[in-house]
Amino acid sequence: MSILVLGGAGYIGSHMVDRLVEKGEEKVVVVDSLVTGHRAAVHPDAIFYQGDLADQDFMRNVFTENPDIDAVIHFAAYSLVAESMEKPLKYFDNNTAGMVKLLEVMNEFGVKYIVFSSTAATYGLPDEIPIKETTPQRPINPYGESKLMMETIMKWSDQAYGIKFVPLRYFNVAGAKPDGSIGEDHGPETHLLPIILQVAQGVREKIMIFGNDYNTPDGTNVRDYVHPFDLADAHLLAVKYLREGNPSTAFNLGSSTGFSNLQILEAARKVTGKEIPAELADRRPGDPDTLIASSDKAREVLGWKPQFDDIEKIIASAWAWHSSHPNGYDDRG
Ligand code: UFG
């Protein structure tokens, strides 16, 4: 058996590929367009194809050359909330329409299992905290909507073609492989922890904290942080779950603990020993007060046990990457 990882050169996908190759149990095939991913992030022992998953002839070739692929893990999507507000069609085209193209080819080749990166952004402004899988999904931005549509498309493809699927709804992903060899490198960077660590490195002057008048204990947004290795383990468990013949179902993936933006800043100061200048700025549009997952279902049904259950451990792993790669993968030419 082989697993196909789509988006395996991206931040989370590269950690998935690393985990799979290190386990050594099956062949790992990677597809990435390298539009946002990095070739250097892909483990050298994985089989790599550069191309777009919406290019059906390209994908037919990947499945023809690797007839033992029975499961697809799909990370390849655009994921910036603010960009999606300005360019919604880019998100519906790449993320949502891309899913249709992918499922058509999977169906043609009889590939029956897909585990897919969904997001807490599908819940919008949630009715309840912690957020359960049954909490109503009402996205408030095109990014979350594009992912919810992908979930819906998979539901009907399951019914019609028997393609079984597991959407994993991630909360805020942070951290890197603890040896610092792979990590997060977005251009431009918009996420809280990498920006804080760039300030610690001296690459940026200060971090702007967006809003301190939210309905939270210290007024800044509260988020639930999960490490990419723990996500990778959940994907592997989800593939196993599908291969065992279980029905399609979604899982939330978070630590079930919330940290405010100021708590993350303080923890980063402690881990790095750096001052990290910060300044208060206006709210960023579209940020919900608090997002915390209930991950009970993943723990109970999949047997998921996150290893990075301590925020300082997550930050220390991210710092190992950032402090050894001040310019990321340095492949922007
Ligand atoms: N923030 C700042 N300053 C910055 C950057 C971010 O204060 O320079 C704040 C944001 O306002 C927010 C928090 O830090 O309150 C986290 O913001 P991120 O941009 O790091 O992450 P988001 O919560 O916006 O989004 C992430 C993923 C989404 C996913 C979501 C689910 O990028 O894809 O988590 O929780 F949908």
XYZ file of C-alpha atoms and ligand atoms in Angstrom:
369
model
C 0.000 0.000 0.000
C 1.037 3.603 -0.614
C -0.223 6.910 0.675
C -0.441 9.962 -1.562
C 0.173 13.250 0.279
C -1.148 16.295 -1.583
C 0.525 19.508 -0.459
C 3.403 17.545 1.080
C 5.833 20.468 0.640
C 3.737 22.787 2.811
C 4.023 23.475 6.524
C 1.765 20.726 7.869
C 2.131 18.401 4.862
C 5.931 18.289 5.196
C 5.626 17.185 8.828
C 3.164 14.501 7.699
C 5.592 13.213 5.034
C 8.459 13.240 7.533
C 6.399 11.199 10.025
C 5.316 8.691 7.364
C 8.814 8.184 5.946
C 10.358 7.848 9.426
C 7.760 5.197 10.296
C 8.882 3.331 7.169
C 5.746 1.207 6.880
C 4.676 2.162 3.369
C 5.665 4.037 0.249
C 5.019 7.797 0.403
C 4.140 9.707 -2.764
C 4.017 13.509 -2.630
C 2.325 15.961 -4.990
C 2.865 19.695 -4.577
C 2.638 22.616 -6.995
C 5.344 24.481 -5.002
C 3.242 27.648 -5.309
C 3.412 28.041 -1.525
C 5.366 24.897 -0.570
C 9.121 24.302 -0.523
C 10.940 21.448 -2.271
C 13.526 21.418 0.527
C 10.766 20.652 3.054
C 10.020 17.259 1.456
C 11.809 14.263 2.971
C 14.321 12.934 0.380
C 12.962 9.373 0.680
C 9.476 10.350 -0.529
C 8.610 10.120 -4.233
C 7.982 13.695 -5.376
C 5.867 15.043 -8.246
C 5.565 18.765 -8.931
C 2.158 19.695 -10.327
C -1.345 20.922 -9.679
C -3.918 18.445 -8.375
C -6.568 20.110 -10.556
C -4.570 19.031 -13.636
C -6.317 15.721 -14.214
C -3.837 14.336 -16.760
C -0.999 15.032 -14.344
C -2.897 13.260 -11.545
C -3.790 10.325 -13.811
C -0.078 9.891 -14.436
C 0.665 9.903 -10.676
C -1.947 7.182 -10.028
C -0.863 5.170 -13.096
C 2.794 5.193 -12.014
C 1.818 4.307 -8.413
C -1.036 1.792 -8.692
C -0.656 0.771 -5.017
C -1.980 4.132 -3.713
C -5.168 3.373 -1.769
C -5.417 6.499 0.396
C -4.997 10.217 -0.176
C -4.149 12.794 2.493
C -5.065 16.211 1.178
C -3.297 19.337 2.561
C -3.073 21.280 -0.693
C -5.141 24.436 -0.239
C -4.888 28.179 0.168
C -5.479 29.064 3.815
C -5.243 32.784 4.519
C -8.461 34.215 5.925
C -7.709 37.857 5.045
C -6.638 37.024 1.480
C -9.826 34.982 1.023
C -11.933 38.045 1.854
C -10.246 39.970 -0.973
C -9.973 37.110 -3.472
C -12.847 34.703 -2.756
C -12.832 33.206 -6.261
C -9.190 32.183 -5.874
C -10.289 30.099 -2.858
C -13.382 28.587 -4.474
C -11.369 27.745 -7.583
C -8.242 26.272 -6.003
C -9.757 24.693 -2.885
C -13.329 23.790 -3.838
C -13.186 23.233 -7.608
C -9.832 21.476 -7.119
C -11.579 18.962 -4.852
C -14.086 18.117 -7.608
C -11.252 17.455 -10.079
C -9.407 15.332 -7.543
C -12.415 13.190 -6.622
C -13.157 12.551 -10.306
C -9.692 11.099 -10.833
C -9.759 9.172 -7.534
C -13.059 7.647 -8.646
C -11.612 6.765 -12.058
C -8.730 4.899 -10.360
C -10.870 3.284 -7.645
C -9.086 5.092 -4.776
C -11.565 4.923 -1.906
C -10.073 6.796 1.067
C -9.356 10.481 1.637
C -8.329 12.326 4.801
C -8.625 16.029 4.386
C -7.492 19.251 6.165
C -10.582 21.089 7.227
C -10.569 23.922 9.728
C -12.035 25.573 12.792
C -12.870 28.398 10.372
C -15.857 26.324 9.182
C -17.552 27.089 12.530
C -17.447 30.884 12.120
C -18.611 32.512 15.361
C -19.332 29.323 17.314
C -22.479 28.803 19.362
C -20.579 26.977 22.106
C -17.068 26.628 23.599
C -15.495 24.114 23.511
C -16.487 23.499 19.902
C -17.772 20.018 19.138
C -18.095 18.357 15.720
C -21.854 18.854 16.043
C -21.556 22.624 16.661
C -23.266 24.331 13.688
C -20.870 25.252 10.864
C -21.498 28.808 9.706
C -18.277 30.182 8.193
C -17.749 33.944 8.171
C -15.078 34.080 5.467
C -14.550 32.510 2.005
C -11.662 30.376 3.285
C -13.897 28.617 5.843
C -16.723 28.444 3.310
C -14.453 26.870 0.671
C -13.491 24.127 3.159
C -17.078 23.529 4.257
C -18.052 23.152 0.599
C -15.250 20.609 0.201
C -16.700 18.641 3.136
C -20.138 18.731 1.475
C -18.766 17.607 -1.906
C -17.066 14.655 -0.199
C -20.286 13.709 1.586
C -22.158 13.289 -1.709
C -19.190 11.575 -3.394
C -19.190 9.058 -0.559
C -22.869 8.372 -1.148
C -22.586 8.075 -4.928
C -19.134 6.518 -5.430
C -18.267 5.051 -2.016
C -15.228 7.310 -1.527
C -14.878 7.339 2.282
C -13.601 10.544 3.864
C -12.461 12.043 7.153
C -12.312 15.834 7.446
C -9.949 16.838 10.268
C -10.876 20.296 11.509
C -7.662 21.827 12.831
C -7.497 24.668 15.284
C -4.319 26.827 15.404
C -1.303 24.881 14.227
C 2.078 25.862 15.702
C 5.507 24.344 16.262
C 8.040 22.448 14.158
C 10.050 19.232 14.101
C 12.014 19.523 17.376
C 15.417 19.086 15.651
C 14.734 22.329 13.749
C 15.152 20.754 10.290
C 11.663 21.578 8.958
C 9.189 24.253 10.025
C 6.809 27.026 9.101
C 7.774 29.327 6.205
C 4.990 31.379 4.636
C 5.532 34.302 2.307
C 4.186 36.677 3.538
C 3.943 35.461 7.128
C 0.672 36.415 8.845
C 0.468 34.046 11.824
C 0.974 35.048 15.425
C 3.707 32.702 16.685
C 6.049 32.848 13.659
C 5.841 36.641 13.686
C 6.577 36.752 17.438
C 9.609 34.523 16.859
C 10.810 36.655 13.948
C 10.798 39.585 16.376
C 12.776 37.481 18.867
C 15.313 36.797 16.077
C 15.609 40.455 15.193
C 14.148 39.914 11.701
C 11.204 42.174 12.651
C 11.106 45.105 15.002
C 7.895 44.369 16.949
C 4.694 42.357 17.045
C 1.372 44.168 16.687
C -1.328 42.625 18.905
C -4.664 42.968 17.126
C -7.238 44.150 19.682
C -7.488 43.969 23.486
C -11.211 44.597 23.904
C -12.501 41.118 23.143
C -14.762 39.228 25.512
C -11.898 37.165 26.988
C -10.038 37.262 30.362
C -7.271 39.650 29.187
C -9.157 41.150 26.231
C -7.034 39.468 23.514
C -8.207 36.559 21.338
C -7.984 33.070 22.759
C -6.864 30.209 20.492
C -6.182 26.491 20.836
C -2.707 25.431 19.612
C -1.836 22.030 18.192
C 1.533 20.719 16.946
C 1.970 19.426 13.346
C 3.398 16.098 14.613
C 0.228 15.505 16.606
C -1.804 16.421 13.521
C 0.270 13.966 11.474
C -0.467 11.212 13.996
C -4.194 11.994 13.777
C -4.049 11.701 9.964
C -2.382 8.308 10.228
C -5.012 7.126 12.696
C -7.728 8.437 10.359
C -6.269 6.495 7.390
C -6.199 3.358 9.554
C -9.793 4.030 10.634
C -10.929 4.228 6.996
C -8.887 1.198 5.906
C -10.634 -0.782 8.656
C -13.941 -0.101 6.901
C -15.380 2.518 9.245
C -17.870 5.163 8.052
C -16.932 8.702 7.016
C -16.954 11.197 9.889
C -15.279 14.471 10.967
C -12.984 15.164 13.935
C -11.836 18.365 15.636
C -8.107 18.521 16.371
C -6.917 20.853 19.105
C -5.390 20.650 22.562
C -8.692 21.598 24.244
C -6.827 24.401 26.061
C -7.017 28.071 25.140
C -4.196 30.643 25.243
C -4.675 34.357 24.735
C -2.439 36.254 22.339
C -0.759 37.932 25.340
C -0.176 34.546 26.991
C 1.513 33.321 23.796
C 3.704 36.440 23.790
C 4.688 35.903 27.446
C 5.405 32.199 26.875
C 7.571 33.082 23.838
C 9.528 35.628 25.906
C 10.168 32.910 28.496
C 11.199 30.235 25.967
C 13.489 32.504 23.916
C 14.823 34.693 26.729
C 14.273 37.695 24.417
C 12.398 40.887 25.157
C 10.087 40.768 22.049
C 8.676 44.303 21.777
C 4.890 44.395 21.269
C 2.394 47.112 20.448
C -1.370 47.204 20.571
C -3.166 47.670 17.247
C -6.775 47.705 16.026
C -8.792 44.528 15.794
C -8.261 42.460 12.641
C -11.588 41.924 10.842
C -13.091 38.453 11.168
C -11.349 37.286 14.369
C -13.743 35.414 16.727
C -13.170 36.037 20.495
C -12.337 32.474 21.390
C -11.759 29.195 19.506
C -11.209 26.097 21.640
C -11.757 22.550 20.404
C -13.354 19.656 22.100
C -11.151 16.826 20.775
C -12.884 14.122 22.805
C -14.202 12.412 19.678
C -10.697 12.054 18.129
C -9.355 10.753 21.439
C -12.191 8.259 21.905
C -12.819 7.039 18.335
C -9.306 7.290 16.827
C -7.348 6.817 20.065
C -5.484 10.091 19.387
C -3.063 11.149 22.155
C -1.333 14.471 21.424
C 2.290 14.501 22.653
C 2.771 18.271 22.535
C 0.357 19.134 25.326
C 2.430 21.998 26.715
C 2.509 25.394 24.974
C 6.146 26.034 25.948
C 7.155 22.745 24.310
C 5.331 23.807 21.124
C 7.004 27.231 21.161
C 10.450 25.701 21.868
C 10.077 23.453 18.808
C 9.119 26.447 16.627
C 12.090 28.377 18.036
C 14.454 25.510 17.093
C 13.343 25.996 13.464
C 13.252 29.808 13.365
C 16.548 30.345 15.162
C 18.360 27.960 12.786
C 16.575 29.249 9.619
C 16.337 33.053 9.860
C 15.326 33.189 6.173
C 13.170 30.064 6.187
C 13.982 27.641 3.361
C 15.718 30.495 1.558
C 14.382 29.360 -1.827
C 12.503 32.441 -3.001
C 15.194 33.430 -5.465
N -2.468 38.141 15.637
C -1.932 39.312 16.135
N -0.874 39.886 15.467
C -0.344 39.347 14.331
C -0.905 38.132 13.829
C -1.978 37.558 14.504
O -2.389 39.843 17.158
O 0.581 39.923 13.768
C -3.591 37.530 16.364
C -4.848 37.382 15.526
O -5.601 38.557 15.518
C -5.538 36.227 16.254
C -4.357 35.356 16.750
O -3.225 36.219 16.726
O -6.219 36.725 17.371
C -4.083 34.159 15.872
O -3.976 34.607 14.523
P -3.313 33.731 13.364
O -3.304 34.568 12.136
O -2.035 33.159 13.850
O -4.314 32.505 13.223
P -5.901 32.528 12.965
O -6.547 32.192 14.280
O -6.363 33.735 12.284
O -6.074 31.382 11.887
C -5.537 30.084 12.001
C -5.329 29.539 10.600
C -6.644 29.404 9.889
C -7.586 28.590 10.735
C -7.690 29.132 12.136
C -8.507 28.224 12.963
O -4.493 30.399 9.848
O -6.429 28.768 8.658
O -6.394 29.267 12.698
O -8.477 28.591 14.312
F -8.807 28.599 10.178
